[in-house]
Structure formats: C-alpha cells, structure tokens
Tab-separated table of C-alpha atoms in Angstrom:
chain	number	residue	atom	x	y	z
F	29	MET	CA	10.440	-32.456	-3.967
F	30	ASP	CA	7.996	-35.282	-3.329
F	31	LEU	CA	4.649	-33.431	-3.406
F	32	ALA	CA	2.850	-36.434	-1.944
F	33	THR	CA	4.707	-36.014	1.361
F	34	ASP	CA	6.204	-32.493	1.385
F	35	PHE	CA	3.475	-30.263	-0.078
F	36	ARG	CA	1.303	-28.471	2.473
F	37	SER	CA	-2.147	-26.947	1.995
F	38	GLY	CA	-4.743	-25.491	4.290
F	39	PHE	CA	-6.521	-22.490	5.719
F	40	ALA	CA	-5.313	-19.589	7.845
F	41	CYS	CA	-7.583	-16.998	9.390
F	42	LEU	CA	-6.614	-13.437	10.286
F	43	VAL	CA	-8.522	-12.015	13.248
F	44	GLY	CA	-8.208	-8.800	15.190
F	45	ARG	CA	-10.181	-5.816	16.319
F	46	PRO	CA	-11.560	-3.551	13.594
F	47	ASN	CA	-8.911	-1.610	11.666
F	48	ALA	CA	-5.997	-3.785	12.850
F	49	GLY	CA	-4.696	-4.048	9.275
F	50	LYS	CA	-6.076	-7.501	8.388
F	51	SER	CA	-7.307	-6.654	4.880
F	52	THR	CA	-4.106	-4.798	3.917
F	53	LEU	CA	-2.054	-7.747	5.194
F	54	THR	CA	-4.233	-10.210	3.230
F	55	ASN	CA	-3.592	-8.223	0.035
F	56	ALA	CA	0.166	-8.072	0.768
F	57	LEU	CA	0.410	-11.820	1.373
F	58	VAL	CA	-1.576	-12.693	-1.759
F	59	GLY	CA	0.276	-10.057	-3.812
F	60	THR	CA	-2.854	-8.424	-5.231
F	61	LYS	CA	-6.080	-6.822	-4.070
F	62	VAL	CA	-8.643	-9.373	-2.864
F	63	ALA	CA	-9.968	-7.511	0.199
F	64	ILE	CA	-11.223	-3.944	0.470
F	65	THR	CA	-9.210	-1.642	2.685
F	66	SER	CA	-10.317	1.518	4.414
F	67	GLY	CA	-9.250	3.761	7.274
F	68	ARG	CA	-12.743	3.138	8.654
F	69	PRO	CA	-13.168	0.284	11.144
F	70	GLN	CA	-15.459	-2.629	10.306
F	71	THR	CA	-15.267	-2.477	6.513
F	72	THR	CA	-14.923	-6.237	5.903
F	73	ARG	CA	-18.205	-8.176	6.014
F	74	HIS	CA	-17.439	-11.368	4.120
F	75	ALA	CA	-14.870	-14.094	4.810
F	76	ILE	CA	-12.711	-13.389	1.743
F	77	ARG	CA	-10.339	-16.151	0.751
F	78	GLY	CA	-7.035	-15.034	-0.713
F	79	ILE	CA	-4.980	-17.872	-2.167
F	80	ILE	CA	-1.175	-17.895	-1.877
F	81	HIS	CA	0.558	-20.252	-4.331
F	82	ARG	CA	4.069	-21.470	-3.497
F	83	PRO	CA	6.231	-24.316	-4.837
F	84	ASP	CA	5.943	-26.035	-1.435
F	85	ALA	CA	2.446	-25.040	-0.334
F	86	GLN	CA	-0.930	-23.504	-0.976
F	87	LEU	CA	-2.120	-21.211	1.815
F	88	ILE	CA	-5.750	-20.070	1.727
F	89	LEU	CA	-6.243	-16.903	3.763
F	90	VAL	CA	-9.625	-16.137	5.231
F	91	ASP	CA	-10.120	-12.455	6.045
F	92	THR	CA	-12.902	-11.951	8.586
F	93	PRO	CA	-14.809	-8.977	9.974
F	94	GLY	CA	-13.244	-7.456	13.091
F	95	LEU	CA	-14.310	-9.401	16.191
F	96	HIS	CA	-16.022	-6.883	18.470
F	97	ARG	CA	-18.678	-6.442	21.150
F	98	PRO	CA	-21.810	-6.201	18.964
F	99	ARG	CA	-24.402	-3.445	19.350
F	100	THR	CA	-26.704	-4.464	16.481
F	101	LEU	CA	-28.057	-7.617	14.865
F	102	LEU	CA	-25.597	-7.034	12.015
F	103	GLY	CA	-22.762	-6.926	14.566
F	104	GLN	CA	-23.904	-10.239	16.075
F	105	ARG	CA	-24.008	-11.848	12.626
F	106	LEU	CA	-20.522	-10.566	11.774
F	107	ASN	CA	-19.198	-12.095	15.004
F	108	ASP	CA	-20.929	-15.388	14.103
F	109	VAL	CA	-19.048	-15.355	10.769
F	110	VAL	CA	-15.755	-15.000	12.665
F	111	ARG	CA	-16.507	-17.794	15.161
F	112	ALA	CA	-17.655	-20.190	12.425
F	113	THR	CA	-14.464	-19.471	10.478
F	114	LEU	CA	-12.196	-19.982	13.514
F	115	SER	CA	-13.568	-23.481	14.055
F	116	GLU	CA	-12.609	-24.565	10.519
F	117	VAL	CA	-9.048	-23.278	9.946
F	118	ASP	CA	-5.605	-24.841	10.507
F	119	VAL	CA	-3.863	-21.769	11.964
F	120	ILE	CA	-5.033	-18.382	13.278
F	121	GLY	CA	-3.182	-15.079	12.888
F	122	PHE	CA	-4.141	-12.593	15.628
F	123	CYS	CA	-3.423	-9.053	14.325
F	124	MET	CA	-2.630	-6.164	16.673
F	125	PRO	CA	-1.413	-2.753	15.410
F	126	ALA	CA	2.017	-1.640	16.641
F	127	ASP	CA	1.086	2.055	16.558
F	128	GLU	CA	-1.686	1.735	19.167
F	129	PRO	CA	-1.566	0.484	22.760
F	130	LEU	CA	-3.172	-2.870	23.501
F	131	GLY	CA	-6.730	-2.249	24.592
F	132	ARG	CA	-9.896	-3.909	25.797
F	133	GLY	CA	-10.690	-5.029	22.241
F	134	ASP	CA	-7.424	-6.982	21.996
F	135	ARG	CA	-7.979	-8.595	25.400
F	136	PHE	CA	-11.569	-9.490	24.424
F	137	ILE	CA	-10.277	-11.287	21.314
F	138	ALA	CA	-7.441	-12.985	23.233
F	139	GLU	CA	-10.041	-14.390	25.653
F	140	GLU	CA	-12.257	-15.510	22.746
F	141	LEU	CA	-9.295	-17.262	21.112
F	142	GLY	CA	-8.458	-18.950	24.397
F	143	ARG	CA	-11.973	-20.434	24.422
F	144	LEU	CA	-12.441	-21.090	20.704
F	145	ALA	CA	-9.068	-22.177	19.481
F	146	ARG	CA	-7.475	-24.495	22.034
F	147	ARG	CA	-6.602	-27.071	19.353
F	148	THR	CA	-5.577	-24.499	16.737
F	149	PRO	CA	-2.170	-22.754	16.845
F	150	VAL	CA	-2.401	-18.964	17.151
F	151	VAL	CA	0.345	-16.756	15.676
F	152	ALA	CA	0.388	-13.220	17.120
F	153	ILE	CA	1.034	-10.624	14.379
F	154	LEU	CA	2.153	-7.103	15.298
F	155	THR	CA	0.999	-5.084	12.256
F	156	LYS	CA	1.860	-1.574	11.021
F	157	VAL	CA	5.395	-1.538	12.487
F	158	ASP	CA	6.324	0.968	9.746
F	159	LYS	CA	4.263	3.532	11.672
F	160	VAL	CA	6.512	3.212	14.745
F	161	GLY	CA	9.895	4.879	14.249
F	162	ASP	CA	11.442	3.795	17.556
F	163	PRO	CA	12.620	0.117	17.732
F	164	ASP	CA	12.341	0.248	21.538
F	165	ARG	CA	8.615	1.008	21.240
F	166	VAL	CA	8.186	-1.997	18.945
F	167	GLY	CA	10.077	-4.136	21.485
F	168	ALA	CA	7.881	-2.889	24.323
F	169	ARG	CA	4.752	-3.688	22.308
F	170	LEU	CA	6.057	-7.201	21.565
F	171	LEU	CA	6.531	-7.755	25.314
F	172	GLU	CA	2.932	-6.659	25.927
F	173	VAL	CA	1.717	-9.087	23.264
F	174	THR	CA	3.647	-11.940	24.920
F	175	GLY	CA	1.608	-11.399	28.080
F	176	LEU	CA	-1.731	-11.686	26.258
F	177	GLY	CA	-1.739	-15.410	25.598
F	178	ASP	CA	0.075	-18.628	24.751
F	179	PHE	CA	1.066	-17.934	21.126
F	180	ALA	CA	2.844	-20.355	18.783
F	181	GLU	CA	4.962	-17.434	17.509
F	182	ILE	CA	4.959	-13.625	17.474
F	183	VAL	CA	5.816	-11.918	14.166
F	184	PRO	CA	6.141	-8.122	13.651
F	185	VAL	CA	5.213	-7.102	10.084
F	186	SER	CA	4.476	-4.147	7.831
F	187	ALA	CA	2.161	-4.835	4.908
F	188	VAL	CA	2.902	-1.370	3.475
F	189	SER	CA	6.719	-1.763	3.377
F	190	SER	CA	6.582	-5.604	2.962
F	191	PHE	CA	8.700	-6.000	6.130
F	192	GLN	CA	8.595	-9.702	7.194
F	193	VAL	CA	5.511	-10.485	5.052
F	194	GLY	CA	7.423	-13.440	3.547
F	195	THR	CA	8.520	-14.561	7.018
F	196	LEU	CA	4.917	-14.508	8.214
F	197	ALA	CA	3.872	-16.634	5.218
F	198	ASP	CA	6.595	-19.167	6.148
F	199	VAL	CA	5.385	-19.276	9.767
F	200	LEU	CA	1.755	-19.864	8.711
F	201	VAL	CA	2.663	-22.474	6.059
F	202	ALA	CA	4.748	-24.434	8.591
F	203	ARG	CA	1.561	-25.045	10.576
F	204	LEU	CA	-0.504	-26.403	7.668
F	205	PRO	CA	-1.119	-30.129	7.237
F	206	GLU	CA	0.447	-32.023	4.344
F	207	GLY	CA	-1.970	-32.268	1.425
F	208	PRO	CA	-2.649	-31.515	-2.244
F	209	ARG	CA	-3.483	-28.187	-3.924
F	210	LEU	CA	-7.058	-27.154	-3.099
F	211	TYR	CA	-7.405	-24.532	-5.877
F	212	PRO	CA	-6.059	-24.325	-9.476
F	213	GLU	CA	-2.712	-22.574	-9.960
F	214	GLY	CA	-3.202	-18.856	-10.630
F	215	GLU	CA	-6.558	-18.542	-8.851
F	216	LEU	CA	-6.269	-15.790	-6.229
F	217	THR	CA	-9.695	-15.802	-4.549
F	218	ASP	CA	-12.872	-17.890	-4.536
F	219	GLU	CA	-15.123	-14.903	-3.951
F	220	PRO	CA	-17.841	-14.584	-6.632
F	221	GLU	CA	-17.188	-11.646	-8.990
F	222	GLN	CA	-20.438	-9.935	-7.945
F	223	VAL	CA	-19.372	-9.940	-4.274
F	224	MET	CA	-16.001	-8.398	-5.158
F	225	VAL	CA	-17.651	-5.774	-7.393
F	226	ALA	CA	-19.993	-4.828	-4.516
F	227	GLU	CA	-17.012	-4.558	-2.153
F	228	LEU	CA	-15.148	-2.258	-4.555
F	229	VAL	CA	-18.179	0.041	-4.823
F	230	ARG	CA	-18.476	0.077	-1.020
F	231	GLU	CA	-14.772	0.903	-0.655
F	232	ALA	CA	-15.153	3.853	-3.061
F	233	ALA	CA	-18.295	5.053	-1.254
F	234	LEU	CA	-16.542	4.918	2.148
F	235	GLU	CA	-13.670	7.119	0.992
F	236	GLY	CA	-13.717	10.361	2.979
F	237	VAL	CA	-17.145	10.009	4.631
F	238	ARG	CA	-18.128	10.864	8.186
F	239	ASP	CA	-17.928	8.316	11.033
F	240	GLU	CA	-21.650	7.542	11.091
F	241	LEU	CA	-21.792	6.128	7.587
F	242	PRO	CA	-19.577	3.006	7.273
F	243	HIS	CA	-21.810	0.691	9.319
F	244	SER	CA	-24.935	1.994	7.574
F	245	LEU	CA	-23.732	1.264	4.042
F	246	ALA	CA	-24.641	-1.918	2.129
F	247	VAL	CA	-24.068	-2.545	-1.567
F	248	VAL	CA	-25.943	-5.041	-3.750
F	249	VAL	CA	-25.041	-5.826	-7.383
F	250	GLU	CA	-28.434	-6.330	-9.033
F	251	GLU	CA	-27.069	-7.648	-12.342
F	252	MET	CA	-24.014	-7.745	-14.590
F	253	ILE	CA	-24.941	-8.278	-18.251
F	254	PRO	CA	-22.979	-7.882	-21.516
F	255	ARG	CA	-24.290	-4.990	-23.649
F	256	GLU	CA	-25.991	-6.345	-26.759
F	257	ASP	CA	-24.986	-5.359	-30.308
F	258	ARG	CA	-21.373	-4.578	-29.358
F	259	PRO	CA	-18.543	-5.636	-31.704
F	260	ALA	CA	-16.520	-8.601	-30.406
F	261	ASP	CA	-13.381	-6.478	-30.053
F	262	ARG	CA	-15.193	-3.740	-28.061
F	263	PRO	CA	-17.320	-5.483	-25.409
F	264	LEU	CA	-19.120	-3.528	-22.661
F	265	LEU	CA	-20.541	-4.923	-19.436
F	266	ASP	CA	-23.543	-3.184	-17.858
F	267	VAL	CA	-23.192	-3.324	-14.053
F	268	HIS	CA	-26.291	-2.257	-12.098
F	269	VAL	CA	-25.619	-1.544	-8.422
F	270	ASN	CA	-27.788	-0.356	-5.509
F	271	VAL	CA	-26.170	1.380	-2.537
F	272	PHE	CA	-28.348	1.135	0.589
F	273	VAL	CA	-28.222	3.526	3.563
F	274	GLU	CA	-30.438	3.780	6.638
F	275	ARG	CA	-31.572	7.413	6.520
F	276	PRO	CA	-32.338	10.119	3.924
F	277	SER	CA	-29.589	12.318	5.432
F	278	GLN	CA	-27.049	9.567	4.640
F	279	LYS	CA	-28.377	9.326	1.090
F	280	ALA	CA	-27.663	13.041	0.679
F	281	ILE	CA	-24.064	12.516	1.896
F	282	ILE	CA	-23.419	9.730	-0.636
F	283	ILE	CA	-24.954	11.652	-3.550
F	284	GLY	CA	-23.303	15.002	-2.702
F	285	ALA	CA	-24.138	18.448	-4.073
F	286	GLY	CA	-25.650	18.051	-7.525
F	287	GLY	CA	-24.655	14.380	-7.585
F	288	SER	CA	-20.927	15.270	-7.544
F	289	ARG	CA	-19.919	12.783	-4.860
F	290	LEU	CA	-21.790	9.859	-6.429
F	291	ARG	CA	-20.096	10.584	-9.775
F	292	ASP	CA	-16.735	10.540	-7.997
F	293	VAL	CA	-17.609	7.209	-6.301
F	294	GLY	CA	-18.617	5.794	-9.700
F	295	THR	CA	-15.384	6.898	-11.370
F	296	ARG	CA	-13.186	5.405	-8.628
F	297	ALA	CA	-15.141	2.149	-8.456
F	298	ARG	CA	-15.296	1.741	-12.247
F	299	THR	CA	-11.490	1.887	-12.578
F	300	GLN	CA	-11.070	-0.839	-9.939
F	301	ILE	CA	-13.888	-3.026	-11.338
F	302	GLU	CA	-12.513	-2.829	-14.884
F	303	ALA	CA	-9.098	-3.913	-13.569
F	304	LEU	CA	-10.741	-6.817	-11.699
F	305	LEU	CA	-12.914	-8.024	-14.586
F	306	GLY	CA	-10.541	-7.142	-17.418
F	307	THR	CA	-13.286	-5.523	-19.506
F	308	PRO	CA	-14.797	-2.022	-19.941
F	309	ILE	CA	-17.990	-1.495	-17.920
F	310	TYR	CA	-20.896	0.915	-17.685
F	311	LEU	CA	-21.567	1.371	-13.971
F	312	ASP	CA	-25.169	2.273	-13.086
F	313	LEU	CA	-25.281	3.407	-9.425
F	314	HIS	CA	-28.450	4.090	-7.413
F	315	VAL	CA	-28.672	5.128	-3.750
F	316	LYS	CA	-31.679	3.853	-1.769
F	317	VAL	CA	-32.881	4.159	1.824
F	318	ALA	CA	-33.550	0.898	3.721
F	319	LYS	CA	-34.623	2.212	7.127
F	320	ASP	CA	-32.630	0.735	10.067
F	321	TRP	CA	-31.598	-2.311	7.993
F	322	GLN	CA	-28.880	-3.300	10.483
F	323	ARG	CA	-31.560	-4.153	13.067
F	324	ASP	CA	-34.137	-5.743	10.746
F	325	PRO	CA	-33.709	-9.535	10.182
F	326	LYS	CA	-35.764	-9.467	6.957
F	327	GLN	CA	-33.718	-6.625	5.443
F	328	LEU	CA	-30.431	-8.188	6.604
F	329	ARG	CA	-31.339	-11.361	4.684
F	330	ARG	CA	-32.244	-9.357	1.578
F	331	LEU	CA	-28.905	-7.520	1.712
F	332	GLY	CA	-26.923	-10.755	1.988
F	333	PHE	CA	-26.309	-11.070	5.735
C-alpha cells in the first residue's frame, strides 16, 4: 500500500442528545476506555479524543457533551464546545438510541446539524440495537431516522455486543481525507492524565446517585505527585482530588452514612485510575461545596469550564 496516496487520517465527531450512547460507542471503536460512561444523561463535559489505529487509516474520535437546550451557563458552555468541535471535523456521527422513540431532542440536533454542517458529511448512527429484540422495530426506527435529514449513510450498531462497530469505523474512515498519521502508533487518547483521572472519579461518584446530582458534580485533581522515599520497585503516586457539589445536602449524599459512600467511590475510582496509570496510587478524596457553581462564571472558570 502506498501510504502517501492511500492512507487516510482525520477527525470524526459523535453528537447526539444526552445518553444516546456516544461515550460507550467511542470506547467500543477505540477498543479501550477513553470516555466515562454512565446511565445518567450529560456525563461527558470534555471533547475526548479517542484514536483508532488501522493499517489504512488513523481515525481520531471526538466525544462531545450531549447537545441540548441549555438551562444554565454551564449548559451554554457545553453547547459551545459541541458547536466549536463540529466546525473542525471531517465527518459527523449523529447518534440516536434504537430503544427510544425519536423526540424533540433528536429533531433539535438534526436542525442544528442542518445549519452547522452543510459542508461536512453526517452519518446517522442508530445505537443500542441490542436492546430491541424485534427486527421490525429496528426497521421502523431506521425509516424514522431517514426522514430526519439528508444523511450520507445510516448505520445501526450495538457497542455492547460489537454489532457493526467495525462497519461503522469503515464508513467513517471512507470520509476522511488522505493524509499522514497525526498521532504516534499506540497512543489512544490525547487527553491529559489529570483530566482522565478526574473523569474516572466523577464516574465513580455518579454511580447510583439521585437525578439531581449529576449536573451539580465537578471534580478537580489538585495534584499527582510520587511519594518520596519509596523503593524503585514499589512506587506510589499520591493523587489529591476535590469533588465539588452545589449544596450541603449533596455533600451528604456523596459522603454517605459515616463516610461509607465516599470510601466506596474511592475504592472504585482507585482501581480504574491504577489501571489507567499503570502504578499503585493513594487516592485522597475531599468533598467541598461551591454554591451554585453552574451559574457562576468565576467558579466555572476555576473548575475548568
């Protein structure tokens, strides 16, 4: 293969309403965990790049927050992240879950894509088809999707069962420009380690909480420093993390009775962080109240938005 003419490289962006399966699909395409997943809507807040290496191509996936009608300053900023990303990619994947009827959120995004992405091909992706037992229901949903817009292709997939994940990758790669590798072989994401550590803590903290909490939760890694005086063959990394909520009642939920829930969050997050970093860590978690931070420009800046 003549790489100078046949190799393709570029960026694809997955968009969709919150909880449409974008992060799970990103992880399935990349083959490892680069985006946090949760049953709670609106868990992704950063444009996470997952890098897919193939003999014929390098596809960089940008996972965005769910595009939605914003009710807070944070919501507006998340939408700005999505729109900025859409203007810079080579192909857009519009995710819609097969197990839910098309709704106002999907139509809102279809209209946005019609305005924002006239020069960029849009591939419609029907996600979560494993949750729909009846093929006729999948077919009916595909017909509905056809009526939503002028799509380059429509691909039904299941990230959980790997159904057509490879096919989707082929469809996205076919729409990339010819060009060289943009990242070294073996690199799976360009997210800084601290951002990924914060995301893993937030994923663990979101597990099993009430509806009010996901939007109100922000995580900041204050520092990650090697423990001094450790033998070379037994290193330990001290990871100091602050979890911010908006109200004292939310702080109580995160901490739990006698600190039980926070210990559970720490245990879950530590396992994932150690797998990510490849080294044992001591995870120091603190929960703090930052009153109404989602509506406060100064606090949003401090928390990385």
